[in-house]
Amino acid sequence: MTQAVLKESETGGFEAFTPRQNAVLETALRLLVEGGGGALTTARIARAANCSKESLYKWFGDRDGLLAAIIAYQASKVRVPGTGPLPETEAAFREHLEQFASDLLSVLSGDVSLALNRLAIGQASRDDAHLGRLVLERGRRMIGQRAGALLEAGRRRGFIRYEDGDAVFQTLYGLVIRDFHVRQLLGDTLTTEEGDFSAQAKSAIDQFFALYGTEGAARS
Amino acid sequence: MTQAVLKESETGGFEAFTPRQNAVLETALRLLVEGGGGALTTARIARAANCSKESLYKWFGDRDGLLAAIIAYQASKVRVPGTGPLPETEAAFREHLEQFASDLLSVLSGDVSLALNRLAIGQASRDDAHLGRLVLERGRRMIGQRAGALLEAGRRRGFIRYEDGDAVFQTLYGLVIRDFHVRQLLGDTLTTEEGDFSAQAKSAIDQFFALYGTEGAARS
DNA sequence: TCCAATGCGTACCGTACCGTACGGTTCGGT
DNA sequence: ACCGAACCGTACGGTACGGTACGCATTGGA
């Protein structure tokens, strides 16, 4: 009985899967990306992963548990971009922000992220949003914490000025992501210009400094 | 044979439904909002609308046709906010922008809009995104056109300055919507502050003028 | 008054999926 | 060499859904 419980893991449920379970989840992720949410049935997963449905139910308890495990597994794989040392100079701070913005665009535009978000959004409704909350907790919240630390460091050094930490992060998010995320979720494809995440990030950070910077922002 | 064809209506298929069909689509929308995408089965729609499944298939041809008709019907109901006269003074221009931003937040946060977007996103995958394209065409594109006209009027009058019309609209969209849309799609609920769309719109337009305005932006 | 069309209600069929059960097999411990 | 646990492959029951067919009521026109 190696069932991996992670239901009601509001605080920080230590989800540890065996290597075999990780392989199964990896296969499930591949199926999800290739065939969309409709292709994610227990029979298909079992066949693709060379395991039995009985094992799936023994490991993950339920179909919702399996989906939740897939989300948790992917979240555990994606390490929050660069939790490294915080920047000391304004140039380094701007560099960090641009890197963060570019990484954010890349991650949210990735096949796996889009497929998982589509799955969670498709399952969500006004009442029940189990998977949606999980995605928000394991994904959005982590990114917000990372960005919050970065922005706070910039504020401490006097590179930017703001009062409401949540508001400034949401503005940064809006400037960087614009309508790209929802458009891609709906199946739209970005233009070649829009797909240049480095340039998009640079432009967004320029605008961000124009709003929150303390110095005359040197245009790139 | 009053089948309402609207497949491959890339240009602008004139979808006209009979009153009875409109009533059925209205009932379907109610079911969708109340019970999520999973509750949108042909049997349930027929029972709730007091019609037969055979009529559904005769009118809309297919289940996809039915879903597409629901989207088209809702899009035909929501009139693009205020296609009225364009503003002459800068104060009126700012007022128009704030109204547009507030309306955009209200529409995208509405139950029906969220449910339809969830449905289209849940159906979408990397290959097929039939409903997603329809939502983008009937919803996003209309909003973009309206905003483009408004912004162009402001530029003609010299209230704002920009070069790339698409880029400026996307920046406006990002400043207004931030991460609210995806969060709500995932089932999250906005805080009371975030739910004050009027205040959010004012703040966003302030930031927008700080980026693209020609005068020293008077902070409200 | 008759008739054809439209549409409602219901029953039905094939299929797909979730969840479970069973027989056979592999593998680590003793 | 033996045993039990874990696991794979497959099959099965129950259910729900998409799509179709049939019987009957209503309605508008000749």
Short mmCIF file of C-alpha atoms (C1' of nucleotides) in Angstrom, two decimals:
data_model
loop_
_atom_site.label_atom_id
_atom_site.label_comp_id
_atom_site.label_asym_id
_atom_site.label_seq_id
_atom_site.Cartn_x
_atom_site.Cartn_y
_atom_site.Cartn_z
CA MET A 1 0.00 0.00 0.00
CA THR A 2 2.11 2.85 -1.28
CA GLN A 3 -0.79 5.17 -1.88
CA ALA A 4 0.44 8.73 -2.20
CA VAL A 5 -2.04 10.86 -0.32
CA LEU A 6 -2.12 14.49 -1.28
CA LYS A 7 -5.74 15.37 -0.85
CA GLU A 8 -6.36 18.39 1.34
CA SER A 9 -2.70 19.31 1.24
CA GLU A 10 -3.42 22.93 1.88
CA THR A 11 -0.28 23.55 3.85
CA GLY A 12 2.37 21.78 1.85
CA GLY A 13 1.72 18.11 1.44
CA PHE A 14 4.97 16.33 0.85
CA GLU A 15 4.15 14.52 -2.31
CA ALA A 16 6.75 11.88 -2.97
CA PHE A 17 6.13 9.39 -5.74
CA THR A 18 8.09 6.28 -6.44
CA PRO A 19 10.17 6.19 -9.64
CA ARG A 20 7.61 3.91 -11.20
CA GLN A 21 4.80 6.31 -10.36
CA ASN A 22 6.84 9.19 -11.74
CA ALA A 23 7.23 7.30 -15.00
CA VAL A 24 3.50 6.71 -15.17
CA LEU A 25 2.79 10.37 -14.49
CA GLU A 26 5.31 11.36 -17.14
CA THR A 27 3.51 9.17 -19.64
CA ALA A 28 0.21 10.68 -18.61
CA LEU A 29 1.63 14.14 -19.19
CA ARG A 30 2.74 13.10 -22.66
CA LEU A 31 -0.73 11.78 -23.44
CA LEU A 32 -2.29 14.96 -22.15
CA VAL A 33 -0.05 17.19 -24.27
CA GLU A 34 -0.50 15.10 -27.38
CA GLY A 35 -4.19 14.39 -27.25
CA GLY A 36 -5.72 17.02 -25.01
CA GLY A 37 -7.79 16.47 -21.93
CA GLY A 38 -10.10 14.05 -23.68
CA ALA A 39 -7.31 11.57 -24.20
CA LEU A 40 -6.59 11.33 -20.49
CA THR A 41 -8.56 8.21 -19.59
CA THR A 42 -7.46 5.60 -17.13
CA ALA A 43 -7.39 2.89 -19.76
CA ARG A 44 -5.23 4.90 -22.12
CA ILE A 45 -2.82 5.89 -19.38
CA ALA A 46 -2.51 2.32 -18.21
CA ARG A 47 -1.91 1.05 -21.72
CA ALA A 48 0.60 3.77 -22.60
CA ALA A 49 2.48 3.39 -19.33
CA ASN A 50 2.45 -0.42 -19.35
CA CYS A 51 0.73 -0.60 -16.05
CA SER A 52 -2.64 -1.85 -14.94
CA LYS A 53 -5.65 0.24 -14.12
CA GLU A 54 -5.77 -1.49 -10.77
CA SER A 55 -2.35 -0.09 -9.95
CA LEU A 56 -3.48 3.37 -10.94
CA TYR A 57 -6.36 3.18 -8.52
CA LYS A 58 -4.19 1.67 -5.82
CA TRP A 59 -1.62 4.45 -6.17
CA PHE A 60 -3.80 7.47 -6.73
CA GLY A 61 -7.10 6.34 -5.27
CA ASP A 62 -9.35 8.08 -7.72
CA ARG A 63 -9.38 9.69 -11.11
CA ASP A 64 -9.30 13.11 -9.52
CA GLY A 65 -6.39 11.95 -7.43
CA LEU A 66 -4.61 10.90 -10.58
CA LEU A 67 -5.18 14.27 -12.21
CA ALA A 68 -4.07 16.02 -9.05
CA ALA A 69 -0.96 13.88 -8.97
CA ILE A 70 -0.19 14.85 -12.56
CA ILE A 71 -0.42 18.53 -11.67
CA ALA A 72 1.66 18.10 -8.52
CA TYR A 73 4.27 16.10 -10.43
CA GLN A 74 4.62 18.75 -13.13
CA ALA A 75 4.78 21.51 -10.52
CA SER A 76 7.53 19.64 -8.71
CA LYS A 77 9.49 19.40 -11.96
CA VAL A 78 9.29 23.06 -12.93
CA ARG A 79 11.69 24.82 -10.65
CA VAL A 80 10.87 28.46 -10.10
CA PRO A 81 13.24 30.37 -12.40
CA GLY A 82 16.38 31.49 -10.65
CA THR A 83 16.00 31.58 -6.91
CA GLY A 84 19.63 32.62 -6.97
CA PRO A 85 21.28 35.64 -5.36
CA LEU A 86 19.46 38.93 -5.53
CA PRO A 87 20.89 41.71 -7.73
CA GLU A 88 22.98 44.54 -6.32
CA THR A 89 23.13 47.05 -9.17
CA GLU A 90 20.26 48.57 -11.09
CA ALA A 91 21.51 47.06 -14.34
CA ALA A 92 21.59 43.64 -12.73
CA PHE A 93 18.13 44.24 -11.30
CA ARG A 94 16.75 45.10 -14.71
CA GLU A 95 18.51 42.07 -16.13
CA HIS A 96 16.89 39.88 -13.50
CA LEU A 97 13.47 41.27 -14.25
CA GLU A 98 13.88 40.73 -17.97
CA GLN A 99 15.03 37.18 -17.36
CA PHE A 100 12.08 36.58 -15.08
CA ALA A 101 9.65 37.99 -17.64
CA SER A 102 11.14 35.94 -20.45
CA ASP A 103 11.05 32.79 -18.35
CA LEU A 104 7.47 33.47 -17.38
CA LEU A 105 6.45 33.84 -21.02
CA SER A 106 8.30 30.68 -21.97
CA VAL A 107 6.81 28.61 -19.18
CA LEU A 108 3.22 29.77 -19.70
CA SER A 109 3.53 29.24 -23.46
CA GLY A 110 4.90 25.71 -23.06
CA ASP A 111 2.92 22.74 -24.27
CA VAL A 112 2.68 21.14 -20.85
CA SER A 113 1.63 24.30 -19.07
CA LEU A 114 -1.04 25.05 -21.64
CA ALA A 115 -2.37 21.51 -21.53
CA LEU A 116 -2.53 21.46 -17.74
CA ASN A 117 -4.20 24.85 -17.56
CA ARG A 118 -6.72 23.75 -20.19
CA LEU A 119 -7.46 20.64 -18.17
CA ALA A 120 -7.93 22.52 -14.91
CA ILE A 121 -10.01 25.27 -16.51
CA GLY A 122 -12.15 22.76 -18.36
CA GLN A 123 -12.91 20.92 -15.14
CA ALA A 124 -13.60 24.10 -13.19
CA SER A 125 -17.05 25.58 -12.79
CA ARG A 126 -18.55 28.15 -10.48
CA ASP A 127 -18.95 25.64 -7.67
CA ASP A 128 -16.17 23.12 -7.91
CA ALA A 129 -12.67 24.09 -8.92
CA HIS A 130 -10.51 21.46 -7.31
CA LEU A 131 -7.83 21.25 -9.98
CA GLY A 132 -7.94 24.98 -10.59
CA ARG A 133 -7.07 25.74 -7.01
CA LEU A 134 -4.26 23.22 -7.17
CA VAL A 135 -2.82 24.86 -10.28
CA LEU A 136 -3.08 28.27 -8.66
CA GLU A 137 -1.41 27.04 -5.48
CA ARG A 138 1.39 25.10 -7.11
CA GLY A 139 2.01 27.41 -10.00
CA ARG A 140 0.84 30.96 -9.72
CA ARG A 141 1.62 31.29 -6.04
CA MET A 142 5.19 30.15 -6.47
CA ILE A 143 5.77 32.62 -9.28
CA GLY A 144 4.21 35.39 -7.24
CA GLN A 145 6.48 34.66 -4.29
CA ARG A 146 9.57 34.65 -6.48
CA ALA A 147 8.59 37.89 -8.17
CA GLY A 148 7.67 39.44 -4.86
CA ALA A 149 11.12 38.71 -3.43
CA LEU A 150 12.78 40.11 -6.53
CA LEU A 151 10.68 43.27 -6.52
CA GLU A 152 11.18 43.76 -2.80
CA ALA A 153 14.94 43.55 -3.29
CA GLY A 154 14.70 46.22 -5.97
CA ARG A 155 12.64 48.42 -3.72
CA ARG A 156 15.07 47.97 -0.83
CA ARG A 157 17.91 49.07 -3.09
CA GLY A 158 15.89 52.06 -4.29
CA PHE A 159 15.65 50.96 -7.90
CA ILE A 160 11.87 51.03 -7.95
CA ARG A 161 9.22 52.62 -5.77
CA TYR A 162 5.87 51.18 -4.80
CA GLU A 163 3.62 50.60 -1.84
CA ASP A 164 1.28 47.70 -2.57
CA GLY A 165 3.33 44.63 -3.30
CA ASP A 166 0.47 42.64 -4.78
CA ALA A 167 -0.56 45.47 -7.06
CA VAL A 168 2.91 46.00 -8.44
CA PHE A 169 3.30 42.31 -9.17
CA GLN A 170 -0.05 42.22 -10.93
CA THR A 171 0.95 45.19 -13.05
CA LEU A 172 4.20 43.49 -13.94
CA TYR A 173 2.28 40.35 -14.80
CA GLY A 174 -0.14 42.25 -17.00
CA LEU A 175 2.61 44.12 -18.83
CA VAL A 176 4.47 40.88 -19.51
CA ILE A 177 1.68 38.41 -20.31
CA ARG A 178 -0.83 40.83 -21.89
CA ASP A 179 -3.48 38.66 -23.57
CA PHE A 180 -1.05 35.99 -24.73
CA HIS A 181 -2.01 33.39 -22.14
CA VAL A 182 -5.74 33.32 -22.74
CA ARG A 183 -5.26 33.51 -26.47
CA GLN A 184 -3.00 30.48 -26.43
CA LEU A 185 -5.35 28.67 -24.06
CA LEU A 186 -8.08 29.22 -26.65
CA GLY A 187 -5.89 27.68 -29.34
CA ASP A 188 -4.50 30.81 -30.93
CA THR A 189 -0.86 30.87 -32.01
CA LEU A 190 1.38 33.85 -31.40
CA THR A 191 2.86 35.74 -34.31
CA THR A 192 6.59 35.52 -34.88
CA GLU A 193 7.03 38.93 -33.28
CA GLU A 194 4.92 37.96 -30.30
CA GLY A 195 6.88 34.74 -30.02
CA ASP A 196 10.15 36.59 -29.42
CA PHE A 197 9.90 36.33 -25.67
CA SER A 198 13.22 38.08 -25.09
CA ALA A 199 12.11 41.18 -26.98
CA GLN A 200 8.67 41.07 -25.37
CA ALA A 201 10.27 40.85 -21.94
CA LYS A 202 12.58 43.76 -22.64
CA SER A 203 9.71 45.92 -23.82
CA ALA A 204 7.56 44.99 -20.84
CA ILE A 205 10.33 45.75 -18.35
CA ASP A 206 10.94 49.10 -20.03
CA GLN A 207 7.31 49.96 -19.48
CA PHE A 208 7.49 48.64 -15.94
CA PHE A 209 10.41 50.93 -15.12
CA ALA A 210 8.60 53.83 -16.73
CA LEU A 211 5.83 53.26 -14.19
CA TYR A 212 7.76 52.27 -11.07
CA GLY A 213 11.39 53.24 -11.72
CA THR A 214 13.13 55.94 -9.68
CA GLU A 215 15.70 57.07 -12.26
CA GLY A 216 15.09 58.30 -15.80
CA ALA A 217 14.71 54.93 -17.43
CA ALA A 218 17.49 54.43 -19.96
CA ARG A 219 15.71 52.86 -22.94
CA SER A 220 17.53 49.59 -23.29
CA MET B 1 -35.50 22.44 -42.80
CA THR B 2 -34.51 25.53 -40.89
CA GLN B 3 -31.05 24.34 -40.11
CA ALA B 4 -28.89 27.30 -39.15
CA VAL B 5 -25.59 26.79 -40.87
CA LEU B 6 -22.69 28.68 -39.44
CA LYS B 7 -19.79 26.30 -39.97
CA GLU B 8 -16.87 27.83 -41.78
CA SER B 9 -18.25 31.29 -41.20
CA GLU B 10 -14.83 32.84 -41.37
CA THR B 11 -16.02 36.01 -43.01
CA GLY B 12 -19.16 36.82 -41.13
CA GLY B 13 -21.83 34.18 -41.35
CA PHE B 14 -25.20 35.77 -40.76
CA GLU B 15 -26.49 33.57 -38.03
CA ALA B 16 -30.19 34.12 -37.50
CA PHE B 17 -32.08 31.82 -35.18
CA THR B 18 -35.79 31.54 -34.77
CA PRO B 19 -37.30 32.70 -31.48
CA ARG B 20 -37.81 29.11 -30.44
CA GLN B 21 -34.16 28.33 -31.15
CA ASN B 22 -33.11 31.41 -29.21
CA ALA B 23 -35.12 30.22 -26.24
CA VAL B 24 -33.42 26.82 -26.42
CA LEU B 25 -30.00 28.44 -26.62
CA GLU B 26 -30.86 30.66 -23.68
CA THR B 27 -31.79 27.60 -21.65
CA ALA B 28 -28.54 25.93 -22.69
CA LEU B 29 -26.61 28.97 -21.53
CA ARG B 30 -28.34 28.80 -18.18
CA LEU B 31 -27.47 25.13 -17.84
CA LEU B 32 -23.88 25.87 -18.78
CA VAL B 33 -23.54 28.64 -16.22
CA GLU B 34 -25.21 26.67 -13.46
CA GLY B 35 -23.62 23.29 -13.96
CA GLY B 36 -20.44 23.85 -15.90
CA GLY B 37 -19.44 22.28 -19.18
CA GLY B 38 -20.17 18.79 -17.94
CA ALA B 39 -23.87 19.57 -17.57
CA LEU B 40 -24.20 20.53 -21.21
CA THR B 41 -25.50 17.28 -22.65
CA THR B 42 -28.06 17.00 -25.39
CA ALA B 43 -30.52 15.16 -23.18
CA ARG B 44 -30.31 17.72 -20.41
CA ILE B 45 -30.70 20.63 -22.81
CA ALA B 46 -33.70 19.01 -24.45
CA ARG B 47 -35.36 18.30 -21.12
CA ALA B 48 -34.67 21.76 -19.70
CA ALA B 49 -35.84 23.52 -22.85
CA ASN B 50 -38.89 21.29 -23.36
CA CYS B 51 -37.81 20.25 -26.79
CA SER B 52 -36.73 16.96 -28.28
CA LYS B 53 -33.22 15.85 -29.02
CA GLU B 54 -34.29 15.26 -32.58
CA SER B 55 -35.13 18.94 -32.93
CA LEU B 56 -31.74 19.86 -31.55
CA TYR B 57 -30.02 17.78 -34.18
CA LYS B 58 -32.31 19.05 -36.93
CA TRP B 59 -31.60 22.66 -35.98
CA PHE B 60 -27.92 22.53 -35.16
CA GLY B 61 -26.83 19.43 -37.01
CA ASP B 62 -24.27 18.26 -34.51
CA ARG B 63 -23.20 18.68 -30.93
CA ASP B 64 -20.36 20.90 -32.02
CA GLY B 65 -22.84 22.89 -34.05
CA LEU B 66 -24.96 23.29 -30.95
CA LEU B 67 -22.01 24.53 -28.90
CA ALA B 68 -21.00 26.87 -31.70
CA ALA B 69 -24.56 28.18 -31.86
CA ILE B 70 -24.49 28.84 -28.13
CA ILE B 71 -21.31 30.89 -28.50
CA ALA B 72 -22.64 32.77 -31.51
CA TYR B 73 -25.90 33.46 -29.73
CA GLN B 74 -24.21 34.89 -26.67
CA ALA B 75 -21.85 36.95 -28.83
CA SER B 76 -24.82 38.38 -30.70
CA LYS B 77 -26.40 39.37 -27.39
CA VAL B 78 -23.39 41.17 -25.92
CA ARG B 79 -23.17 44.44 -27.74
CA VAL B 80 -19.68 45.91 -27.84
CA PRO B 81 -19.69 48.59 -25.14
CA GLY B 82 -20.47 52.02 -26.43
CA THR B 83 -19.87 52.35 -30.14
CA GLY B 84 -21.12 55.88 -29.67
CA PRO B 85 -19.51 59.15 -30.69
CA LEU B 86 -15.79 59.52 -30.22
CA PRO B 87 -14.53 61.95 -27.53
CA GLU B 88 -13.31 65.43 -28.36
CA THR B 89 -11.58 66.56 -25.16
CA GLU B 90 -8.83 64.79 -23.25
CA ALA B 91 -11.02 64.50 -20.18
CA ALA B 92 -13.72 62.86 -22.24
CA PHE B 93 -11.14 60.59 -23.82
CA ARG B 94 -9.91 59.47 -20.45
CA GLU B 95 -13.49 58.98 -19.35
CA HIS B 96 -14.15 56.82 -22.38
CA LEU B 97 -11.08 54.71 -21.69
CA GLU B 98 -12.04 54.20 -18.07
CA GLN B 99 -15.55 53.22 -19.10
CA PHE B 100 -14.15 50.80 -21.65
CA ALA B 101 -11.80 49.28 -19.09
CA SER B 102 -14.54 48.92 -16.51
CA ASP B 103 -16.90 47.36 -19.03
CA LEU B 104 -14.19 44.97 -20.16
CA LEU B 105 -13.57 43.84 -16.59
CA SER B 106 -17.29 43.42 -15.97
CA VAL B 107 -17.88 41.42 -19.13
CA LEU B 108 -14.90 39.10 -18.71
CA SER B 109 -15.80 38.51 -15.05
CA GLY B 110 -19.41 37.67 -15.83
CA ASP B 111 -20.77 34.21 -15.22
CA VAL B 112 -21.68 33.60 -18.84
CA SER B 113 -18.38 34.79 -20.23
CA LEU B 114 -16.42 32.69 -17.77
CA ALA B 115 -18.50 29.61 -18.48
CA LEU B 116 -18.18 29.98 -22.25
CA ASN B 117 -14.45 30.58 -22.07
CA ARG B 118 -14.07 27.55 -19.81
CA LEU B 119 -16.02 25.47 -22.28
CA ALA B 120 -13.98 26.61 -25.29
CA ILE B 121 -10.67 26.25 -23.46
CA GLY B 122 -11.57 22.81 -22.16
CA GLN B 123 -12.40 21.62 -25.66
CA ALA B 124 -9.26 23.14 -27.18
CA SER B 125 -6.05 21.23 -27.63
CA ARG B 126 -2.91 21.79 -29.64
CA ASP B 127 -4.52 20.46 -32.81
CA ASP B 128 -8.19 21.27 -32.74
CA ALA B 129 -9.50 24.51 -31.35
CA HIS B 130 -12.78 25.02 -33.14
CA LEU B 131 -14.69 26.69 -30.33
CA GLY B 132 -11.65 28.62 -29.21
CA ARG B 133 -11.27 30.27 -32.57
CA LEU B 134 -14.96 31.10 -32.56
CA VAL B 135 -14.69 32.75 -29.15
CA LEU B 136 -11.67 34.71 -30.28
CA GLU B 137 -13.39 35.84 -33.47
CA ARG B 138 -16.72 36.76 -31.92
CA GLY B 139 -15.39 38.16 -28.68
CA ARG B 140 -11.82 39.28 -28.56
CA ARG B 141 -11.70 40.61 -32.08
CA MET B 142 -14.74 42.82 -31.58
CA ILE B 143 -13.27 44.27 -28.40
CA GLY B 144 -9.97 44.88 -30.14
CA GLN B 145 -11.68 46.74 -32.97
CA ARG B 146 -13.65 48.92 -30.59
CA ALA B 147 -10.56 49.70 -28.53
CA GLY B 148 -8.52 50.30 -31.66
CA ALA B 149 -10.98 52.90 -32.91
CA LEU B 150 -11.05 54.61 -29.53
CA LEU B 151 -7.27 54.67 -29.25
CA GLU B 152 -6.87 55.90 -32.80
CA ALA B 153 -9.25 58.75 -32.08
CA GLY B 154 -7.15 59.71 -29.05
CA ARG B 155 -4.00 59.60 -31.13
CA ARG B 156 -5.55 61.75 -33.87
CA ARG B 157 -6.48 64.32 -31.25
CA GLY B 158 -2.95 64.22 -29.81
CA PHE B 159 -3.99 62.87 -26.40
CA ILE B 160 -1.78 59.83 -26.64
CA ARG B 161 1.22 58.89 -28.76
CA TYR B 162 2.07 55.47 -30.16
CA GLU B 163 3.11 53.74 -33.34
CA ASP B 164 2.05 50.10 -33.19
CA GLY B 165 -1.70 49.94 -32.75
CA ASP B 166 -1.76 46.26 -31.79
CA ALA B 167 0.98 46.72 -29.22
CA VAL B 168 -0.71 49.63 -27.51
CA PHE B 169 -3.98 47.75 -27.29
CA GLN B 170 -2.27 44.72 -25.82
CA THR B 171 -0.56 46.92 -23.25
CA LEU B 172 -3.91 48.48 -22.35
CA TYR B 173 -5.43 45.00 -22.10
CA GLY B 174 -2.63 43.80 -19.84
CA LEU B 175 -2.85 46.83 -17.55
CA VAL B 176 -6.60 46.40 -17.21
CA ILE B 177 -7.05 42.65 -16.99
CA ARG B 178 -3.77 41.72 -15.28
CA ASP B 179 -4.11 38.12 -14.11
CA PHE B 180 -7.77 38.42 -13.18
CA HIS B 181 -9.12 36.54 -16.17
CA VAL B 182 -7.07 33.38 -15.87
CA ARG B 183 -7.47 33.34 -12.11
CA GLN B 184 -11.23 33.46 -12.43
CA LEU B 185 -11.17 30.87 -15.18
CA LEU B 186 -9.34 28.60 -12.75
CA GLY B 187 -12.06 29.13 -10.17
CA ASP B 188 -10.44 31.80 -8.05
CA THR B 189 -12.56 34.63 -6.70
CA LEU B 190 -11.40 38.22 -6.73
CA THR B 191 -10.94 40.09 -3.49
CA THR B 192 -13.31 42.91 -2.66
CA GLU B 193 -10.68 45.43 -3.72
CA GLU B 194 -10.03 43.59 -6.95
CA GLY B 195 -13.74 43.40 -7.55
CA ASP B 196 -14.10 47.19 -7.62
CA PHE B 197 -13.90 47.39 -11.38
CA SER B 198 -14.35 51.14 -11.46
CA ALA B 199 -11.34 51.71 -9.25
CA GLN B 200 -9.32 49.10 -11.11
CA ALA B 201 -10.16 50.76 -14.40
CA LYS B 202 -9.16 54.20 -13.12
CA SER B 203 -5.84 52.91 -11.85
CA ALA B 204 -5.13 51.07 -15.09
CA ILE B 205 -5.94 54.11 -17.23
CA ASP B 206 -3.70 56.24 -15.04
CA GLN B 207 -0.87 53.85 -15.74
CA PHE B 208 -1.78 53.77 -19.41
CA PHE B 209 -1.56 57.55 -19.67
CA ALA B 210 1.74 57.50 -17.82
CA LEU B 211 3.07 55.28 -20.59
CA TYR B 212 1.40 56.73 -23.67
CA GLY B 213 0.04 60.14 -22.64
CA THR B 214 1.39 63.35 -24.11
CA GLU B 215 0.68 65.67 -21.18
CA GLY B 216 1.84 65.37 -17.58
CA ALA B 217 -0.74 62.88 -16.40
CA ALA B 218 -2.88 64.42 -13.69
CA ARG B 219 -3.25 61.66 -11.11
CA SER B 220 -7.00 61.58 -10.96
"C1'" DT C 1 -62.43 19.33 -43.44
"C1'" DC C 2 -58.27 17.22 -44.83
"C1'" DC C 3 -53.32 17.15 -45.17
"C1'" DA C 4 -48.60 17.87 -44.71
"C1'" DA C 5 -45.17 19.82 -41.88
"C1'" DT C 6 -43.24 20.72 -37.60
"C1'" DG C 7 -42.04 19.39 -33.25
"C1'" DC C 8 -42.43 16.98 -28.61
"C1'" DG C 9 -41.69 12.85 -25.77
"C1'" DT C 10 -39.72 8.50 -25.43
"C1'" DA C 11 -37.36 4.51 -26.51
"C1'" DC C 12 -33.43 2.54 -28.42
"C1'" DC C 13 -28.51 1.38 -30.06
"C1'" DG C 14 -23.61 1.56 -30.08
"C1'" DT C 15 -19.83 3.30 -27.74
"C1'" DA C 16 -16.75 4.98 -24.25
"C1'" DC C 17 -15.46 5.40 -19.73
"C1'" DC C 18 -14.91 4.59 -14.55
"C1'" DG C 19 -14.10 1.45 -11.16
"C1'" DT C 20 -13.38 -3.45 -9.75
"C1'" DA C 21 -12.20 -8.37 -9.96
"C1'" DC C 22 -9.46 -12.27 -11.31
"C1'" DG C 23 -5.65 -15.18 -13.03
"C1'" DG C 24 -0.83 -15.29 -14.03
"C1'" DT C 25 3.93 -13.51 -13.30
"C1'" DT C 26 7.95 -11.40 -11.28
"C1'" DC C 27 10.81 -10.47 -7.39
"C1'" DG C 28 12.76 -9.81 -2.85
"C1'" DG C 29 13.10 -11.97 1.67
"C1'" DT C 30 13.91 -16.16 4.49
"C1'" DA D 1 13.67 -23.66 -2.66
"C1'" DC D 2 9.56 -21.53 -0.80
"C1'" DC D 3 6.31 -17.66 0.14
"C1'" DG D 4 3.90 -13.55 -0.06
"C1'" DA D 5 3.52 -9.06 -1.85
"C1'" DA D 6 3.30 -6.20 -5.71
"C1'" DC D 7 2.00 -5.83 -10.30
"C1'" DC D 8 0.55 -6.64 -15.20
"C1'" DG D 9 -2.96 -7.82 -18.63
"C1'" DT D 10 -7.54 -8.55 -19.38
"C1'" DA D 11 -12.20 -8.88 -18.70
"C1'" DC D 12 -16.61 -7.38 -16.68
"C1'" DG D 13 -20.54 -4.53 -14.68
"C1'" DG D 14 -22.73 -0.24 -14.45
"C1'" DT D 15 -23.49 4.10 -16.23
"C1'" DA D 16 -23.78 8.04 -19.19
"C1'" DC D 17 -23.71 10.11 -23.55
"C1'" DG D 18 -24.23 10.98 -28.72
"C1'" DG D 19 -27.11 10.17 -32.29
"C1'" DT D 20 -31.34 7.98 -34.52
"C1'" DA D 21 -36.06 6.22 -35.01
"C1'" DC D 22 -40.90 6.01 -34.00
"C1'" DG D 23 -45.56 7.47 -32.37
"C1'" DC D 24 -48.53 11.20 -31.53
"C1'" DA D 25 -50.15 16.10 -30.95
"C1'" DT D 26 -50.51 20.66 -32.88
"C1'" DT D 27 -50.88 23.97 -36.46
"C1'" DG D 28 -51.31 26.49 -40.68
"C1'" DG D 29 -52.88 26.29 -45.42
"C1'" DA D 30 -55.85 24.50 -49.48
#
